[in-house]
């Protein structure tokens, strides 16, 4: 039995992604038998047929002209030519600045898939070169090279990430064309305290993996691990650093910096209650300026029948505001745990006047709860985790209990346009830091 199924109601689709190995319109993947056709003008977007290219032309026209004109102005093969052998930081800066410039020139923000044309161009993975003839990985169609020599040089590194990139592509296509990945949450409720585990795979065993293809079971496991990563991160660190909290009648947990992602498949948070047999209730507060006010007529999300039979309850509240403002409301009560997933404390310069900082984490010191509680925050990459902790310590006097790779991280790979530590993918909640006041 499961407490939630993904097939109920109309599908919820994510924004489409750009992969040069996929048709921009229908998302069909390239193959040796049916290679994608490149837009002959901008040389950056790909289609499975002339029909789909014509279908997309009205929407693609402005961006196409921008890319083509910019390339021709400097007499390069494409917009992305001329960056071969550039240092990694310069390559990153070039692509990010290109997005900013394009948005200024067009007078409107780019869609996600349009931004990804700049972030993930068909460029050499070794030297960033772009030319007419490229040597693509014919397995993942996510990595390309300017020469057979560079393909051979990168063979061992890419061997590790090739299959992960295929999963990332398949997951992105599935969620933009079929439905958001929300497999059923395990419904078992623990009768005794079993504590934590070495890693998330103890709670969510991986299905058998075929090297030749990616099965629906494997894809569902990736989605499920992504759903429950935050929940199990709470459980793991609660057990290790505040075990006494497992005996409280009611836990108060704040999910700060929350987005619509935390709210989707809301019942996933009940899984924590399933793993804490002595806790009778959990009160979750989701706090973040990107959230929407609750509909007064929206029915409450009840606990599952097993929890109700055991007189367990769970409450959810939503506060669409910054955490410092939430602390001034009547809805605020002192938390036992504060969780910030993929925090991004260091994403913006911490100077007054920078919109991202003023509207984001300028109130970072307000996140730190009382001495008996924990602040738990995660990051996508090692570099982000290090910078986020450095930013926190700049403003907060806290004790760092741990900062390391998170054993409860998601197993759904996502492409990393920055290639942090020379890797092609990252995972949600991949690194975790736990502090107390």
XYZ file of C-alpha atoms in Angstrom:
437
model
C 0.000 0.000 0.000
C 1.211 3.538 -0.666
C 0.062 6.863 0.676
C 0.352 8.746 -2.592
C 0.239 7.976 -6.272
C 1.567 10.117 -9.056
C -1.108 9.321 -11.589
C -4.024 11.187 -9.987
C -5.345 14.335 -11.651
C -3.984 16.178 -14.688
C -0.218 16.075 -15.234
C 2.013 18.781 -13.759
C 4.798 19.605 -16.185
C 8.119 21.296 -15.532
C 9.698 23.846 -17.839
C 11.314 22.188 -20.877
C 15.104 21.949 -20.985
C 17.532 22.400 -23.843
C 19.748 19.499 -24.917
C 21.550 19.786 -28.219
C 21.137 16.022 -28.506
C 17.342 16.427 -28.453
C 14.881 17.999 -30.855
C 13.986 21.400 -29.399
C 10.303 20.754 -30.183
C 9.483 17.096 -29.533
C 12.536 16.106 -27.408
C 13.353 13.111 -29.581
C 16.963 12.054 -28.957
C 19.537 12.039 -31.715
C 20.970 8.763 -33.045
C 23.379 7.612 -35.718
C 20.382 6.633 -37.839
C 18.518 9.898 -37.294
C 20.857 12.712 -36.303
C 19.483 16.077 -35.268
C 19.461 18.868 -37.876
C 21.223 22.060 -36.836
C 19.727 25.493 -37.373
C 21.878 26.722 -40.268
C 21.679 30.339 -39.162
C 22.550 30.340 -35.427
C 24.188 26.871 -35.462
C 23.138 26.385 -31.839
C 19.658 24.807 -31.831
C 18.726 21.358 -33.136
C 15.633 19.700 -34.597
C 14.593 16.247 -35.708
C 12.982 17.545 -38.917
C 12.426 20.592 -41.088
C 8.777 20.523 -40.041
C 9.685 21.035 -36.394
C 12.225 23.701 -37.305
C 9.552 25.606 -39.240
C 7.068 25.080 -36.417
C 9.502 26.641 -33.931
C 10.799 29.442 -36.159
C 8.424 32.186 -35.004
C 9.496 31.680 -31.393
C 13.163 31.047 -32.199
C 13.595 33.914 -34.665
C 14.711 36.701 -32.309
C 17.220 34.584 -30.395
C 18.439 33.024 -33.629
C 19.139 36.446 -35.127
C 20.935 37.560 -31.970
C 23.218 34.500 -31.938
C 23.865 34.587 -35.690
C 24.548 38.320 -35.874
C 26.906 38.212 -32.882
C 28.883 35.360 -34.458
C 29.088 37.014 -37.850
C 30.155 40.312 -36.332
C 33.409 38.765 -35.123
C 33.623 36.455 -38.164
C 33.321 33.279 -36.135
C 31.667 29.970 -37.042
C 29.098 30.470 -34.282
C 28.399 32.634 -31.267
C 30.368 30.187 -29.099
C 33.469 29.996 -31.297
C 36.665 31.712 -30.258
C 36.666 30.394 -26.686
C 38.873 27.356 -27.320
C 41.536 26.788 -24.660
C 40.015 29.453 -22.428
C 40.267 28.924 -18.683
C 37.247 27.459 -16.921
C 36.367 30.684 -15.103
C 36.518 32.692 -18.332
C 34.291 30.143 -20.085
C 31.758 30.345 -17.230
C 31.802 34.139 -17.207
C 31.393 34.324 -20.989
C 28.245 32.196 -20.941
C 26.645 33.941 -17.976
C 27.379 37.398 -19.373
C 25.938 36.281 -22.704
C 22.607 35.522 -21.021
C 22.547 38.899 -19.278
C 23.418 40.763 -22.482
C 20.835 38.872 -24.521
C 18.094 39.659 -22.005
C 19.039 43.337 -22.029
C 19.067 43.448 -25.830
C 15.738 41.624 -26.159
C 14.092 43.545 -23.331
C 12.669 40.429 -21.694
C 13.890 37.484 -19.631
C 14.873 34.306 -21.441
C 13.005 31.078 -20.817
C 14.874 28.258 -19.085
C 15.474 26.342 -22.315
C 16.780 29.510 -23.981
C 19.201 30.163 -21.126
C 20.435 26.606 -21.447
C 21.373 27.213 -25.084
C 24.070 29.472 -23.602
C 24.877 27.269 -20.602
C 25.131 23.935 -22.428
C 26.302 24.619 -26.006
C 27.659 21.846 -28.206
C 31.249 22.737 -27.337
C 34.330 20.610 -26.736
C 34.301 19.281 -23.165
C 38.098 19.588 -23.028
C 38.947 22.938 -24.650
C 35.502 24.602 -25.184
C 36.122 24.817 -28.931
C 33.168 24.945 -31.343
C 33.443 24.089 -35.033
C 31.479 22.609 -37.920
C 32.550 19.008 -37.352
C 32.224 17.838 -33.762
C 32.770 14.399 -32.267
C 29.735 13.603 -30.113
C 29.386 10.913 -27.478
C 26.997 8.586 -29.307
C 25.740 7.148 -26.032
C 24.563 10.178 -24.039
C 24.506 12.925 -26.726
C 25.322 15.398 -23.955
C 29.094 15.734 -24.433
C 31.022 16.620 -27.569
C 34.640 17.167 -28.618
C 36.494 19.143 -31.244
C 38.780 16.218 -32.100
C 39.217 12.495 -31.628
C 42.301 13.283 -29.560
C 40.290 15.255 -27.000
C 37.646 12.539 -27.001
C 40.298 9.981 -26.086
C 41.862 12.247 -23.461
C 38.489 12.624 -21.731
C 37.467 8.965 -22.052
C 38.042 7.854 -18.440
C 36.442 10.934 -16.904
C 33.422 10.785 -19.198
C 33.010 7.046 -18.682
C 31.863 7.812 -15.138
C 29.353 10.526 -16.070
C 27.987 9.270 -19.402
C 25.168 7.203 -17.933
C 24.375 9.886 -15.360
C 23.934 12.426 -18.151
C 21.565 10.039 -19.945
C 19.505 9.770 -16.751
C 19.514 13.559 -16.339
C 18.259 13.979 -19.910
C 15.598 11.311 -19.558
C 14.391 12.735 -16.232
C 14.179 16.266 -17.634
C 12.286 15.105 -20.713
C 9.923 12.980 -18.611
C 9.074 15.848 -16.262
C 8.523 18.360 -19.068
C 6.515 16.039 -21.321
C 4.804 13.423 -19.103
C 4.543 14.446 -15.454
C 6.569 15.669 -12.507
C 8.323 12.646 -11.014
C 6.401 11.862 -7.826
C 6.407 8.094 -7.225
C 4.487 6.663 -4.288
C 6.019 7.342 -0.879
C 6.748 4.187 1.191
C 3.843 3.792 3.603
C 5.471 1.636 6.288
C 5.306 3.189 9.768
C 8.032 2.176 12.235
C 6.835 0.701 15.548
C 10.234 1.098 17.214
C 12.994 3.667 16.744
C 15.368 2.298 14.105
C 17.544 5.391 14.031
C 19.374 6.395 10.901
C 21.372 4.483 8.274
C 24.732 4.771 6.484
C 23.067 6.321 3.449
C 19.773 6.916 1.687
C 19.985 3.593 -0.176
C 19.286 1.772 3.100
C 15.881 3.445 3.142
C 15.341 3.392 -0.628
C 17.145 0.386 -2.163
C 18.179 0.836 -5.776
C 16.519 -1.433 -8.356
C 18.630 -3.679 -10.534
C 20.430 -1.560 -13.107
C 20.803 -2.571 -16.732
C 23.852 -1.144 -18.456
C 22.069 -1.130 -21.808
C 19.029 0.940 -20.882
C 17.486 3.053 -18.138
C 14.341 1.443 -16.785
C 11.245 3.183 -15.436
C 12.047 1.665 -12.030
C 15.473 3.264 -12.030
C 14.022 6.607 -13.065
C 11.365 6.371 -10.346
C 14.079 5.641 -7.791
C 15.874 8.828 -8.825
C 12.667 10.824 -8.430
C 11.802 9.207 -5.088
C 15.266 9.833 -3.658
C 14.929 13.473 -4.672
C 11.563 13.727 -2.896
C 12.776 12.157 0.343
C 16.317 13.505 0.488
C 15.309 16.511 2.598
C 13.181 14.396 4.935
C 15.950 11.845 5.493
C 18.532 14.626 5.939
C 16.395 15.835 8.843
C 16.103 12.330 10.290
C 19.817 11.588 9.944
C 21.013 14.730 11.703
C 18.255 14.676 14.297
C 19.432 11.192 15.277
C 23.134 12.125 15.331
C 23.069 15.536 17.023
C 19.756 15.969 18.857
C 18.487 12.443 19.675
C 16.438 13.763 22.625
C 14.132 15.478 20.135
C 12.933 12.053 18.991
C 11.095 11.722 22.326
C 9.207 15.005 22.084
C 5.466 14.870 21.751
C 5.440 17.451 18.922
C 8.279 18.632 16.697
C 8.341 22.097 15.135
C 10.252 22.245 11.858
C 10.783 25.299 9.666
C 11.728 24.880 6.006
C 13.257 28.272 5.222
C 13.902 29.651 1.758
C 11.207 27.251 0.578
C 10.000 27.207 -3.020
C 7.217 25.486 -4.904
C 9.486 22.411 -5.042
C 9.122 21.862 -1.282
C 5.345 22.153 -1.591
C 4.889 19.660 -4.418
C 3.934 16.204 -3.181
C 3.478 17.704 0.277
C 2.789 14.330 1.843
C 6.459 13.377 1.411
C 7.207 15.271 4.645
C 5.004 12.836 6.563
C 7.661 10.191 5.954
C 9.610 11.742 8.840
C 6.670 11.022 11.163
C 6.699 7.418 9.925
C 10.292 7.080 11.124
C 9.787 8.633 14.580
C 7.506 6.270 16.521
C 7.561 8.275 19.789
C 6.660 11.592 18.149
C 2.918 12.228 18.033
C 2.904 15.242 15.763
C 5.005 17.451 13.503
C 4.272 21.069 12.633
C 5.929 22.094 9.359
C 6.199 25.765 8.421
C 7.319 26.545 4.858
C 8.763 30.033 4.623
C 9.943 31.816 1.489
C 9.130 34.919 -0.586
C 8.569 32.762 -3.670
C 5.636 30.898 -2.134
C 1.953 31.743 -2.505
C -0.589 32.345 0.241
C -2.688 29.364 1.205
C -6.184 29.232 -0.212
C -8.631 29.496 2.684
C -10.905 26.985 0.966
C -8.105 24.512 0.298
C -8.661 21.330 2.318
C -6.019 20.373 4.868
C -3.657 17.543 3.988
C -4.410 14.813 6.550
C -2.001 12.234 7.889
C -2.253 8.735 6.422
C -4.724 6.263 7.920
C -1.991 4.413 9.802
C -0.831 7.618 11.492
C -4.399 8.661 12.268
C -5.063 5.260 13.852
C -2.024 5.813 16.067
C -3.267 9.322 16.997
C -0.410 10.930 15.088
C -0.981 14.210 13.298
C 0.870 16.534 10.953
C 0.249 20.198 10.234
C 1.492 22.368 7.386
C 1.546 26.147 7.129
C 2.824 28.451 4.385
C 4.316 31.908 4.881
C 5.261 33.668 1.608
C 7.870 36.000 3.090
C 11.468 36.224 4.208
C 12.324 34.363 7.393
C 13.058 37.539 9.380
C 9.510 38.772 8.685
C 8.052 35.371 9.547
C 9.684 35.583 12.995
C 7.623 38.723 13.674
C 4.267 37.070 12.908
C 1.865 35.292 15.244
C 2.444 32.117 13.240
C 6.032 31.847 14.461
C 6.970 29.416 17.215
C 10.506 28.415 18.179
C 11.668 25.570 15.938
C 13.411 22.367 16.883
C 14.931 22.186 13.409
C 15.445 24.709 10.613
C 16.129 23.237 7.174
C 17.363 25.189 4.150
C 17.684 22.993 1.057
C 20.319 23.940 -1.534
C 20.687 27.195 0.350
C 22.714 29.442 -1.944
C 23.737 31.817 0.878
C 26.735 32.912 -1.178
C 25.007 33.232 -4.548
C 24.960 37.043 -4.427
C 27.366 39.682 -3.174
C 26.529 40.516 0.431
C 26.304 44.243 -0.084
C 23.332 46.528 0.409
C 21.782 47.405 -2.906
C 22.268 44.003 -4.495
C 18.713 42.868 -5.101
C 19.499 39.163 -4.799
C 21.101 39.710 -1.393
C 18.606 42.247 -0.029
C 15.640 40.072 -1.003
C 17.385 36.778 -0.245
C 19.676 36.031 2.694
C 20.492 39.473 4.099
C 18.678 38.231 7.217
C 20.840 35.113 7.441
C 21.479 35.567 11.170
C 17.762 35.093 11.873
C 17.961 31.495 10.666
C 19.967 30.310 13.670
C 17.589 28.773 16.258
C 18.084 28.265 20.009
C 20.894 26.231 21.540
C 18.807 23.054 21.801
C 17.902 23.216 18.125
C 19.712 22.757 14.815
C 20.152 24.703 11.603
C 20.671 22.270 8.727
C 21.488 23.560 5.262
C 22.513 21.798 2.091
C 24.270 22.610 -1.170
C 24.455 21.206 -4.675
C 28.258 21.166 -4.914
C 31.354 21.129 -2.717
C 32.304 24.658 -3.767
C 28.849 26.002 -2.915
C 28.886 24.239 0.467
C 32.235 25.780 1.356
C 31.190 29.282 0.291
C 27.791 29.035 2.005
C 29.413 28.063 5.312
C 31.931 30.865 4.979
C 29.074 33.335 4.436
C 27.142 32.001 7.456
C 30.185 32.246 9.739
C 30.726 35.838 8.609
C 27.390 36.864 10.124
C 26.590 34.215 12.751
C 28.334 32.979 15.894
C 27.621 29.251 15.647
C 29.185 25.894 16.403
C 29.742 23.816 13.275
C 28.806 20.229 14.069
C 29.511 18.820 10.621
C 30.045 19.919 7.018
C 30.518 17.099 4.544
C 29.020 15.076 1.716
C 25.456 14.238 2.626
C 24.747 10.484 2.942
C 21.070 11.303 2.355
C 21.588 13.209 -0.896
C 19.339 12.719 -3.897
C 20.235 10.208 -6.608
C 18.641 12.213 -9.418
C 21.515 13.687 -11.460
C 21.269 17.236 -12.788
C 23.622 18.781 -15.354
C 26.175 21.162 -13.891
C 26.947 23.988 -16.331
C 29.861 25.077 -14.126
C 31.407 21.576 -14.052
C 32.343 21.993 -10.390
C 35.415 19.852 -9.613
C 35.368 18.880 -13.309
C 32.140 16.894 -12.897
C 29.199 16.962 -15.301
C 26.385 16.470 -12.778
C 25.363 17.428 -9.275
C 22.627 16.230 -6.926
C 20.102 18.000 -4.727
C 21.277 18.142 -1.103
C 24.647 16.669 -2.102
C 26.490 18.391 0.758
C 25.170 19.139 4.234
C 26.219 21.456 7.037
C 24.783 21.339 10.556
C 25.273 24.131 13.078
C 23.940 25.131 16.478
C 24.055 28.366 18.426
